[in-house]
mmCIF file of N, CA, C and O in Angstrom:
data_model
loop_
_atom_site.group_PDB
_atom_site.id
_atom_site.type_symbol
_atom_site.label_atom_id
_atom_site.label_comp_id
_atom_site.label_asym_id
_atom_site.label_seq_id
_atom_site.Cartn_x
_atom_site.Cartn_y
_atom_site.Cartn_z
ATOM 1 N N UNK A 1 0.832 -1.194 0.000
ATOM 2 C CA UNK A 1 0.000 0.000 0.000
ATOM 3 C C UNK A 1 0.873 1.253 0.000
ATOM 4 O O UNK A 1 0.741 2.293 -0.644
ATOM 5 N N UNK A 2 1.749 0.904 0.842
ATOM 6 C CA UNK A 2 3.047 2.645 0.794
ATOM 7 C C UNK A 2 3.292 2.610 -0.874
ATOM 8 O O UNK A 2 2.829 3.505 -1.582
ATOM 9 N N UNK A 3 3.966 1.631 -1.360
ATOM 10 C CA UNK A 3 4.524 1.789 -2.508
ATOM 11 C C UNK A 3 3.281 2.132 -4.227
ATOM 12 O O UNK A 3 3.457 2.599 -5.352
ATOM 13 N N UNK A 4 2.513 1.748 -3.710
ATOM 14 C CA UNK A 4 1.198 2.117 -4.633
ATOM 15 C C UNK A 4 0.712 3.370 -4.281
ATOM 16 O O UNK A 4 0.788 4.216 -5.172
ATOM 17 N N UNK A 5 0.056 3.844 -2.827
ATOM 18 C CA UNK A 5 -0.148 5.188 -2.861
ATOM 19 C C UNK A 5 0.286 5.973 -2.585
ATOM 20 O O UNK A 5 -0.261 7.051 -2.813
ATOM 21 N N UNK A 6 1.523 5.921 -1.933
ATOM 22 C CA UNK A 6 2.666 6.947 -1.614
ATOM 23 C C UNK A 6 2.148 7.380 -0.128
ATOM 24 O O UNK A 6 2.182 8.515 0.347
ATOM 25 N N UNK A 7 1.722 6.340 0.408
ATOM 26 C CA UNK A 7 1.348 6.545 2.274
ATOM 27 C C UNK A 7 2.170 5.628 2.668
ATOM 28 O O UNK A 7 2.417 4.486 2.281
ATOM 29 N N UNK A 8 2.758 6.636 3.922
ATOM 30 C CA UNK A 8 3.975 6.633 4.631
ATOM 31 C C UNK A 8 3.139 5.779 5.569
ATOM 32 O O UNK A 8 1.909 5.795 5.623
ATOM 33 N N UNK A 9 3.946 5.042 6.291
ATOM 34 C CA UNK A 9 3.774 4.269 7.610
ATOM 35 C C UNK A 9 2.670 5.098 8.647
ATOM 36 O O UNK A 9 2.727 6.312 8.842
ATOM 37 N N UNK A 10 1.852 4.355 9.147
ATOM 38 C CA UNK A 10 0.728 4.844 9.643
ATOM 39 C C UNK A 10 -0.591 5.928 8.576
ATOM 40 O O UNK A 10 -1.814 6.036 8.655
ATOM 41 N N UNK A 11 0.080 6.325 7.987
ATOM 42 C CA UNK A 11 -1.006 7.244 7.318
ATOM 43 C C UNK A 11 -2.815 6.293 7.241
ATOM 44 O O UNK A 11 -3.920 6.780 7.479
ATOM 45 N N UNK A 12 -2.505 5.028 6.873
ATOM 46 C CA UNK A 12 -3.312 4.519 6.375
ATOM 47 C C UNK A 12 -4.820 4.563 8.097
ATOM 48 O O UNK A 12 -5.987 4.943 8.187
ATOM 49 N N UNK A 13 -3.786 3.927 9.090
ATOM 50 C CA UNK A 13 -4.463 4.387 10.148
ATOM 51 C C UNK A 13 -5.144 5.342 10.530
ATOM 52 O O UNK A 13 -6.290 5.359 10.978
ATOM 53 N N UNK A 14 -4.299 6.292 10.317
ATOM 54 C CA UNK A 14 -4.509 7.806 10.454
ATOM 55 C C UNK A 14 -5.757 8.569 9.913
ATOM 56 O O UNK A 14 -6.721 9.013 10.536
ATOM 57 N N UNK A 15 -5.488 8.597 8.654
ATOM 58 C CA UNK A 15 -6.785 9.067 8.057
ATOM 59 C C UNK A 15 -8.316 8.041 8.471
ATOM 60 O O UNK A 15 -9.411 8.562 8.684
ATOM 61 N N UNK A 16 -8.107 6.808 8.505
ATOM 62 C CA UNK A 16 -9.282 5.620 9.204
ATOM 63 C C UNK A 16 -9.849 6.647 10.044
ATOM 64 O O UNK A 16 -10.918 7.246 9.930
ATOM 65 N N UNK A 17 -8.679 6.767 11.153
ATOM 66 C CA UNK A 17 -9.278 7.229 12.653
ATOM 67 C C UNK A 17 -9.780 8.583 12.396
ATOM 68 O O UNK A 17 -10.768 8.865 13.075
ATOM 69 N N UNK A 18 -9.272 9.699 11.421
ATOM 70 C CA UNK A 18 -9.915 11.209 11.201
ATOM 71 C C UNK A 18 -10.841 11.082 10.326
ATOM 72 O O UNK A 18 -11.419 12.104 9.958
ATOM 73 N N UNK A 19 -11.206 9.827 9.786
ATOM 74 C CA UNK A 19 -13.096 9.406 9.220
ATOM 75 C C UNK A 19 -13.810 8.760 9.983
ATOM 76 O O UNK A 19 -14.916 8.356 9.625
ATOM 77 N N UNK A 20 -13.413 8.582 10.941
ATOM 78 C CA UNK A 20 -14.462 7.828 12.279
ATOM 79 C C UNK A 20 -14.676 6.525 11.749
ATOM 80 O O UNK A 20 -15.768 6.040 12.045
ATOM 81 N N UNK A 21 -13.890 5.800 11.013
ATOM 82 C CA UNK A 21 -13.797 4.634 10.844
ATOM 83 C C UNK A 21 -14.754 4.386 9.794
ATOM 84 O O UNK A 21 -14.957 3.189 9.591
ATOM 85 N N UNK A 22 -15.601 5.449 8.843
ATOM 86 C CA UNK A 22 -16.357 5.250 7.983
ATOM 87 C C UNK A 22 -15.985 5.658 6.316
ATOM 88 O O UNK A 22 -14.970 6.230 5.916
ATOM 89 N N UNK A 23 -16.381 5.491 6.041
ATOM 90 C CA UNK A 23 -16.554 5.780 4.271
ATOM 91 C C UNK A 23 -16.568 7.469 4.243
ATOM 92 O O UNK A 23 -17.293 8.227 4.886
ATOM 93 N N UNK A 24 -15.792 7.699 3.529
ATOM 94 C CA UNK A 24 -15.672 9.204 2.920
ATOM 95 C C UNK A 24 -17.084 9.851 2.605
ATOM 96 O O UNK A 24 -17.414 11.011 2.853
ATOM 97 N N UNK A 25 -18.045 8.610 1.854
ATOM 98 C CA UNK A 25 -18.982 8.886 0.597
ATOM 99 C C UNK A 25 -20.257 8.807 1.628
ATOM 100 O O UNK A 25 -21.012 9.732 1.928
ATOM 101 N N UNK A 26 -20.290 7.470 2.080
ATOM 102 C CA UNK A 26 -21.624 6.949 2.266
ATOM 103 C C UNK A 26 -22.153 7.590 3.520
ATOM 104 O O UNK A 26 -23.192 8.197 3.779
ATOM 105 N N UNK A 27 -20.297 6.998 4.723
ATOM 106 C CA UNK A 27 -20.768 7.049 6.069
ATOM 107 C C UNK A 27 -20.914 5.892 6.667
ATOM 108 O O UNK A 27 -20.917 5.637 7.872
ATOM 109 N N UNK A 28 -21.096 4.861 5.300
ATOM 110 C CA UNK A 28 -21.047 3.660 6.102
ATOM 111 C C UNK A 28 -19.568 2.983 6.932
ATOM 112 O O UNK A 28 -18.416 3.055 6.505
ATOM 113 N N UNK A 29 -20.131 2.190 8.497
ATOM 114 C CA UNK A 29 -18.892 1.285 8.697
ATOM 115 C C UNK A 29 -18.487 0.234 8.352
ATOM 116 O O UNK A 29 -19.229 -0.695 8.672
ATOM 117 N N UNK A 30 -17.566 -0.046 7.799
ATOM 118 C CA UNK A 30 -16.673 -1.003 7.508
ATOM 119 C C UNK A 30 -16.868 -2.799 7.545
ATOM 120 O O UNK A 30 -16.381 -3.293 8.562
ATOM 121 N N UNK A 31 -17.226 -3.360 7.002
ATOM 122 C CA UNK A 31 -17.218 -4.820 6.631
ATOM 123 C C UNK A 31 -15.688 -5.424 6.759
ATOM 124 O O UNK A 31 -15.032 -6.036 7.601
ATOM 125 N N UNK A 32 -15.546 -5.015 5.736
ATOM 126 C CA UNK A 32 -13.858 -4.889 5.000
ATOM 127 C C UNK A 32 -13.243 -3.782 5.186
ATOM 128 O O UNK A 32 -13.803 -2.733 5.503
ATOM 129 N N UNK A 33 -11.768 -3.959 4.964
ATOM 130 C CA UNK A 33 -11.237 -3.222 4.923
ATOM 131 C C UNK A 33 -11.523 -1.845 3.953
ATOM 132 O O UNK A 33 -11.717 -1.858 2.737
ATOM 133 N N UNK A 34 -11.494 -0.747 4.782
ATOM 134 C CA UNK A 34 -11.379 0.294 3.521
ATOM 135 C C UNK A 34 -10.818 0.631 2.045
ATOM 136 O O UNK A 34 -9.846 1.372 2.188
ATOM 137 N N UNK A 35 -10.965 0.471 1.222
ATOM 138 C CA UNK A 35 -10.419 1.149 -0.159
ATOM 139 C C UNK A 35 -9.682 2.716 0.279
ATOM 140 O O UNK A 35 -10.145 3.693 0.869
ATOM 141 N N UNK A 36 -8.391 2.440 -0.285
ATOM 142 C CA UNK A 36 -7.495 3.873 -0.554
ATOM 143 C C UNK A 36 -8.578 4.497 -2.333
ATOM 144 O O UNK A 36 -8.736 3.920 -3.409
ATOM 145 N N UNK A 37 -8.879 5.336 -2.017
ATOM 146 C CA UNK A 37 -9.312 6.195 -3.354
ATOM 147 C C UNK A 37 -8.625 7.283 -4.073
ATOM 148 O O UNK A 37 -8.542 8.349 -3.462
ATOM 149 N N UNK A 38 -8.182 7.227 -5.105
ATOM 150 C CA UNK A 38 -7.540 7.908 -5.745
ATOM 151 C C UNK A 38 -8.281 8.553 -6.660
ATOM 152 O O UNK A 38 -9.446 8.195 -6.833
ATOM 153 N N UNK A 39 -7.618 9.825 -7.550
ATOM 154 C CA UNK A 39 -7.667 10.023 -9.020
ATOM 155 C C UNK A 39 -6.981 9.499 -9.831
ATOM 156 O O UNK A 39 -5.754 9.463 -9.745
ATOM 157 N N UNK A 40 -7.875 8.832 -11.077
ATOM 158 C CA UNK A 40 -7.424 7.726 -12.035
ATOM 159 C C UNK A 40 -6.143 8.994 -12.997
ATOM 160 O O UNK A 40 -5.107 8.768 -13.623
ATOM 161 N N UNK A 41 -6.965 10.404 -12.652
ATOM 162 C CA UNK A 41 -5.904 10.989 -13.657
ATOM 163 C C UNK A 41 -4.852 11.336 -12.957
ATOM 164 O O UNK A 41 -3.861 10.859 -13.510
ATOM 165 N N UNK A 42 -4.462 12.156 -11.655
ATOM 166 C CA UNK A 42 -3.570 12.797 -11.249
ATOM 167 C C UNK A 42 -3.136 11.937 -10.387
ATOM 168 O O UNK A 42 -2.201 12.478 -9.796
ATOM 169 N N UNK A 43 -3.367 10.518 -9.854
ATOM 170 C CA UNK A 43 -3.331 10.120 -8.682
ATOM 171 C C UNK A 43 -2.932 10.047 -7.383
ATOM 172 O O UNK A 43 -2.181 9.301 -6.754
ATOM 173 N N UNK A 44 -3.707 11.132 -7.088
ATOM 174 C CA UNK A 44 -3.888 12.054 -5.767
ATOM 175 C C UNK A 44 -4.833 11.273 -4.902
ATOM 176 O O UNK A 44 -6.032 11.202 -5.170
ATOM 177 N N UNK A 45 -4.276 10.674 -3.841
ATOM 178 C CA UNK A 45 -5.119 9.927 -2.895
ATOM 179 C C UNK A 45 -5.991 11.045 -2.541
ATOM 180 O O UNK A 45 -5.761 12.253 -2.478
ATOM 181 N N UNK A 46 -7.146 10.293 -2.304
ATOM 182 C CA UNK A 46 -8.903 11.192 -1.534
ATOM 183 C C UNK A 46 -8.985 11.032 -0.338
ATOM 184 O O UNK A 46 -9.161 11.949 0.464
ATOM 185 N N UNK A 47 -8.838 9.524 0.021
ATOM 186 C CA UNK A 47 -9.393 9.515 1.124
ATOM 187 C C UNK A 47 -9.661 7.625 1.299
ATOM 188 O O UNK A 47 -9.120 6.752 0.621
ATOM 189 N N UNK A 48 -10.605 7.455 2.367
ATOM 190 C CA UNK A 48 -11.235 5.803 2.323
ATOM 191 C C UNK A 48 -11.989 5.641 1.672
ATOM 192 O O UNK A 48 -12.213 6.819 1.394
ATOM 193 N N UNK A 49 -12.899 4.925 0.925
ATOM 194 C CA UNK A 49 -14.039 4.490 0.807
ATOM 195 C C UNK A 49 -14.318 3.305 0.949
ATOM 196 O O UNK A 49 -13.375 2.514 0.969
ATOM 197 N N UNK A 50 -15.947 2.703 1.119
ATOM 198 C CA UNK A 50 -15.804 1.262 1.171
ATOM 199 C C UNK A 50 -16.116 0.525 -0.185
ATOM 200 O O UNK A 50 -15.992 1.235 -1.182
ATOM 201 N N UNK A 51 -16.492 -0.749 -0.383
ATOM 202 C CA UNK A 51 -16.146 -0.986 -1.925
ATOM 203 C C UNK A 51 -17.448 -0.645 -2.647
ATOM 204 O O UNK A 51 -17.521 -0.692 -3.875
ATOM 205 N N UNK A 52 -18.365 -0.337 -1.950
ATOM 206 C CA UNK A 52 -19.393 -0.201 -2.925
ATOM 207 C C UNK A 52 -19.520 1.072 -3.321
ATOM 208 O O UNK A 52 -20.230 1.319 -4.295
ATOM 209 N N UNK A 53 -18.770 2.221 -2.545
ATOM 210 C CA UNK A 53 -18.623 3.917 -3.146
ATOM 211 C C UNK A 53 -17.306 3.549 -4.261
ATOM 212 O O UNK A 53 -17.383 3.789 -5.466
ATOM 213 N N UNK A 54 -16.509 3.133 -3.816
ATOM 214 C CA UNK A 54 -15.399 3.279 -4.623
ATOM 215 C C UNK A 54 -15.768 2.216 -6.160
ATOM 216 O O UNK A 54 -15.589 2.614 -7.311
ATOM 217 N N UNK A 55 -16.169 1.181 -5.874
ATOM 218 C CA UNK A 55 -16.340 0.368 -6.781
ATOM 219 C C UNK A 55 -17.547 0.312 -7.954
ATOM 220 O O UNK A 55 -17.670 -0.304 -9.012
ATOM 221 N N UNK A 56 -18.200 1.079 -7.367
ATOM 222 C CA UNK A 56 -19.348 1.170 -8.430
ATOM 223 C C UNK A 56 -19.915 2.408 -8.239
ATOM 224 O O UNK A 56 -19.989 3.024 -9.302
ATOM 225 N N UNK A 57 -20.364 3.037 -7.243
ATOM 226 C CA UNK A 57 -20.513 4.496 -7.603
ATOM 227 C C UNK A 57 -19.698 5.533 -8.422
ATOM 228 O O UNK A 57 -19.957 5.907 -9.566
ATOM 229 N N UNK A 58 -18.720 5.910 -7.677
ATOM 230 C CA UNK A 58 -17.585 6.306 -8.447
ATOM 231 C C UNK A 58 -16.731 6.111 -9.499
ATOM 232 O O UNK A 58 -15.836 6.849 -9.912
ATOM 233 N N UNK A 59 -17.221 4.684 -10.019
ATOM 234 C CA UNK A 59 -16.791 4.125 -11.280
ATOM 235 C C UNK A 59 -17.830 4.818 -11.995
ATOM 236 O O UNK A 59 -17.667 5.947 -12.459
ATOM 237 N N UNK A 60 -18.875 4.172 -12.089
ATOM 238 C CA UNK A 60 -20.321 4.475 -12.819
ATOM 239 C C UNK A 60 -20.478 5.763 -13.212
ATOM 240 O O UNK A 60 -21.094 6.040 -14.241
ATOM 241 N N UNK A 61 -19.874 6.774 -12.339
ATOM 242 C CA UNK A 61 -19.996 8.345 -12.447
ATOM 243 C C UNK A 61 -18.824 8.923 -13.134
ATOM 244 O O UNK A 61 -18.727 10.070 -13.568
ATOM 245 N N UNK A 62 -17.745 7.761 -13.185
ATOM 246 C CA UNK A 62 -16.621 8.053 -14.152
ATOM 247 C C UNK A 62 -15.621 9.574 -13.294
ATOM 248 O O UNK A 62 -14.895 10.299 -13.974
ATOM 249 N N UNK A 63 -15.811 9.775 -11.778
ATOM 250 C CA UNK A 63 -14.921 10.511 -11.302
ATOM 251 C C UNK A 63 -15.638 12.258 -11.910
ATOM 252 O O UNK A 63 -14.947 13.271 -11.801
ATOM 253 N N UNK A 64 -16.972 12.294 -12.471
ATOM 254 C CA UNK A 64 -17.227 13.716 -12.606
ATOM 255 C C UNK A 64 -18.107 13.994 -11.580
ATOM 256 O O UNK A 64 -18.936 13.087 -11.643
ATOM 257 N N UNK A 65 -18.424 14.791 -10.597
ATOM 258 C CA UNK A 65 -18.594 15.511 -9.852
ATOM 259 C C UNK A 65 -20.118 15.818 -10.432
ATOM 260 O O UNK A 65 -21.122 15.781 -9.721
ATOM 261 N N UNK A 66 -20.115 16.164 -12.003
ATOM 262 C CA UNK A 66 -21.823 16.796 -12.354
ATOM 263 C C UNK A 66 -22.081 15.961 -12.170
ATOM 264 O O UNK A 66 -22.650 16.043 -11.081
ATOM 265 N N UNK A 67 -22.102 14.495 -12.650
ATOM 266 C CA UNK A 67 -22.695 13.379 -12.373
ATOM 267 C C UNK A 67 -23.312 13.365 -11.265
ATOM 268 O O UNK A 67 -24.525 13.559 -11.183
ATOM 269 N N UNK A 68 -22.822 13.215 -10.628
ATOM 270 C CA UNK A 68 -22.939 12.670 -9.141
ATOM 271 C C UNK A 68 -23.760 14.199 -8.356
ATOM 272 O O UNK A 68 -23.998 14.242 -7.149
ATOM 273 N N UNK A 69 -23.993 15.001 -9.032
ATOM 274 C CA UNK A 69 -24.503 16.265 -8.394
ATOM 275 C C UNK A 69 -25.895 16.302 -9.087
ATOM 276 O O UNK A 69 -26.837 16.799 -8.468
ATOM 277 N N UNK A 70 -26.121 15.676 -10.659
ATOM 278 C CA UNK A 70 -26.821 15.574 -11.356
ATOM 279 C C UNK A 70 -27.759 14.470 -10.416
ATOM 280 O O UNK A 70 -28.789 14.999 -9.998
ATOM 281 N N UNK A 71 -27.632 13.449 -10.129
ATOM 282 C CA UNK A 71 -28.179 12.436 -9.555
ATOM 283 C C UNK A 71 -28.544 12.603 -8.298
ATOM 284 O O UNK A 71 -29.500 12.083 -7.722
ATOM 285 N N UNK A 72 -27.849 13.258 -7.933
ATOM 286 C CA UNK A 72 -28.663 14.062 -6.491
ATOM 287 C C UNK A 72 -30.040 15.147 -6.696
ATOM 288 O O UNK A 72 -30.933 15.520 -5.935
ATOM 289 N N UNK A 73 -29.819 15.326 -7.617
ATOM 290 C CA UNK A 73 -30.919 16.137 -7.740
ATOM 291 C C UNK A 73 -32.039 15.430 -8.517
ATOM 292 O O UNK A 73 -33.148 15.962 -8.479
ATOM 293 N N UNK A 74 -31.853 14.072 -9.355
ATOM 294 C CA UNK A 74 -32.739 13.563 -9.445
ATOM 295 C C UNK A 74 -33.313 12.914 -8.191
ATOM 296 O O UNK A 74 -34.543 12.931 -8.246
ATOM 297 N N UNK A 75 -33.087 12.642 -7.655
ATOM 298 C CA UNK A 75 -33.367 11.650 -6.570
ATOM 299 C C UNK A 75 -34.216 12.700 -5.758
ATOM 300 O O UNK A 75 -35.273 12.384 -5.212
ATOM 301 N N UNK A 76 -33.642 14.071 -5.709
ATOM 302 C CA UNK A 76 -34.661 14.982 -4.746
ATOM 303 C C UNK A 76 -35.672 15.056 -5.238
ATOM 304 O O UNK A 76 -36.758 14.925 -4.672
ATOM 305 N N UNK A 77 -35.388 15.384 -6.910
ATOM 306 C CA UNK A 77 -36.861 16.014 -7.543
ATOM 307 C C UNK A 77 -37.294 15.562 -9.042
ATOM 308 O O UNK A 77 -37.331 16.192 -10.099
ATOM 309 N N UNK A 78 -37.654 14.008 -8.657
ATOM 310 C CA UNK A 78 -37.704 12.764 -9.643
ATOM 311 C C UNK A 78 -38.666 13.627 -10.860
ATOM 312 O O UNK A 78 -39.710 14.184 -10.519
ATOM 313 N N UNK A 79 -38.240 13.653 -12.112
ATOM 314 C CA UNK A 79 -39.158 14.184 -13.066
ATOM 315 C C UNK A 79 -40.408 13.702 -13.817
ATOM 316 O O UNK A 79 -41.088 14.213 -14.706
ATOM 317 N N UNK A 80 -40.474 12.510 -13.132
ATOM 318 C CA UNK A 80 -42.006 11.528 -13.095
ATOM 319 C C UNK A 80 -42.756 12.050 -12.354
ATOM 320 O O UNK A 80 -43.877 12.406 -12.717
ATOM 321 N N UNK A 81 -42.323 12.203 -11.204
ATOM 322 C CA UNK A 81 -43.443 12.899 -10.195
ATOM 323 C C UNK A 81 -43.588 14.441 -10.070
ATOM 324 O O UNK A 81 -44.462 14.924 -9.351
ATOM 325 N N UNK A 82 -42.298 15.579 -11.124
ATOM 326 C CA UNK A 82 -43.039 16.452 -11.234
ATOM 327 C C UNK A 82 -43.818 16.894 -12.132
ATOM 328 O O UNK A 82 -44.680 17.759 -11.979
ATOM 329 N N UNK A 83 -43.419 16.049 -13.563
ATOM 330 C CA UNK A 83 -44.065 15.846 -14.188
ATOM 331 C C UNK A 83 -46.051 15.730 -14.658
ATOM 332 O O UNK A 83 -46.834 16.473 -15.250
ATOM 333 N N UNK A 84 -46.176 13.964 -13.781
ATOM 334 C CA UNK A 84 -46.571 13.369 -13.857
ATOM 335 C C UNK A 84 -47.618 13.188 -12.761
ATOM 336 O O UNK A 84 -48.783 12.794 -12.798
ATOM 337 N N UNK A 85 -46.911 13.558 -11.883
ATOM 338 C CA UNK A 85 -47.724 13.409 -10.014
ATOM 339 C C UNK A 85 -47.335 12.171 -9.859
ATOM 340 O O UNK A 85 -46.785 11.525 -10.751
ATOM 341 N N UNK A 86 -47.623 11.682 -8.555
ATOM 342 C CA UNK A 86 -47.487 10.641 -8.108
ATOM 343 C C UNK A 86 -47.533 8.850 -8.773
ATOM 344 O O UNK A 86 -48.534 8.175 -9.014
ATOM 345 N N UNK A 87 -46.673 8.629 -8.864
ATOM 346 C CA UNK A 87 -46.957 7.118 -9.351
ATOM 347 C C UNK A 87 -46.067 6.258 -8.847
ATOM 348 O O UNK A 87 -44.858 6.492 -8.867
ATOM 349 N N UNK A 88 -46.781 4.776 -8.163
ATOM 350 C CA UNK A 88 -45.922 4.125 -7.768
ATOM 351 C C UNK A 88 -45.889 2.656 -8.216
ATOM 352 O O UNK A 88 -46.965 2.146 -8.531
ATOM 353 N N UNK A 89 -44.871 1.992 -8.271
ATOM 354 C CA UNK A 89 -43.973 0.665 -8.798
ATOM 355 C C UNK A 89 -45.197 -0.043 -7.792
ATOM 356 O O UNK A 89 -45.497 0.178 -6.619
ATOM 357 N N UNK A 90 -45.853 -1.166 -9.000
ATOM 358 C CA UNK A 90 -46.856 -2.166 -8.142
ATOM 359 C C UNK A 90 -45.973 -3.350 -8.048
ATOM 360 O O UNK A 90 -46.534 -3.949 -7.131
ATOM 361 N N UNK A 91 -44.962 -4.086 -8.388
ATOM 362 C CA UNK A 91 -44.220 -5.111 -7.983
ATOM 363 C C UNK A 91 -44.321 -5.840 -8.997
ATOM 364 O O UNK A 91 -43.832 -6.955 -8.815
ATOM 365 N N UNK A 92 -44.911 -5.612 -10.358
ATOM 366 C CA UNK A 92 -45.365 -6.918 -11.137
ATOM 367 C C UNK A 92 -45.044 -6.134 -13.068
ATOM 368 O O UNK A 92 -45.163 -4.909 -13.077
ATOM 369 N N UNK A 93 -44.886 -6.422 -13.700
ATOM 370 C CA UNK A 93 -44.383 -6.264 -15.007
ATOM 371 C C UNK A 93 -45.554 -5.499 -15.918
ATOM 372 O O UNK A 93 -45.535 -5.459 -17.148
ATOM 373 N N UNK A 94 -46.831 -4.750 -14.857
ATOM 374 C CA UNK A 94 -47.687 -4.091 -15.449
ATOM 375 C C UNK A 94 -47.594 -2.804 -15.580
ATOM 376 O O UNK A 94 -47.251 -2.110 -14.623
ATOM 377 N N UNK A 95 -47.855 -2.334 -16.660
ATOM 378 C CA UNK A 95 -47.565 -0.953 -16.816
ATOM 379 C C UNK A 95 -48.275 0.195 -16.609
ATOM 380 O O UNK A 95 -47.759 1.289 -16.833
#
């Protein structure tokens, strides 16, 4: 891990303990070990994450920021329901 992210002895601890032992992203605690997160371009360590921020969120969003700011705002203000009004998922393949 030193020689891949350029963290010195203890760092890895360190930053753990100044995230309260959680995920950068989510907040969630720990299963597994934390993920070191980087930038794929500059690779500038971030921080922890656990594997499901690092591994598929942050993949999926491809490291842009609108993304991920974009999707927050769907999620606040879904365009079906302002659209549309209210409609909800009955569990079954009817439309």
């Amino acid at each position: 891990m030193q020689a891949t992210y350029g963290l010195q002895a203890g760092d890895y601890d360190r930053l753990f303990e100044l995230q309260g032992g959680r995920c950068a992203v989510c907040g969630g605690t720990r299963r597994q070990r934390l993920s070191v997160d980087h930038d794929h371009k500059t690779g500038l360590v971030r921080g922890l994450l656990c594997r499901m921020c690092n591994g598929r969120l942050l993949t999926a969003a491809r490291d842009r920021p609108e993304t991920l700011r974009a999707a927050a705002e769907y999620l606040e203000d879904p365009p079906a329901q302002r659209h549309l009004g209210p409609r909800y998922y009955r569990g079954d393949d009817t439309p």
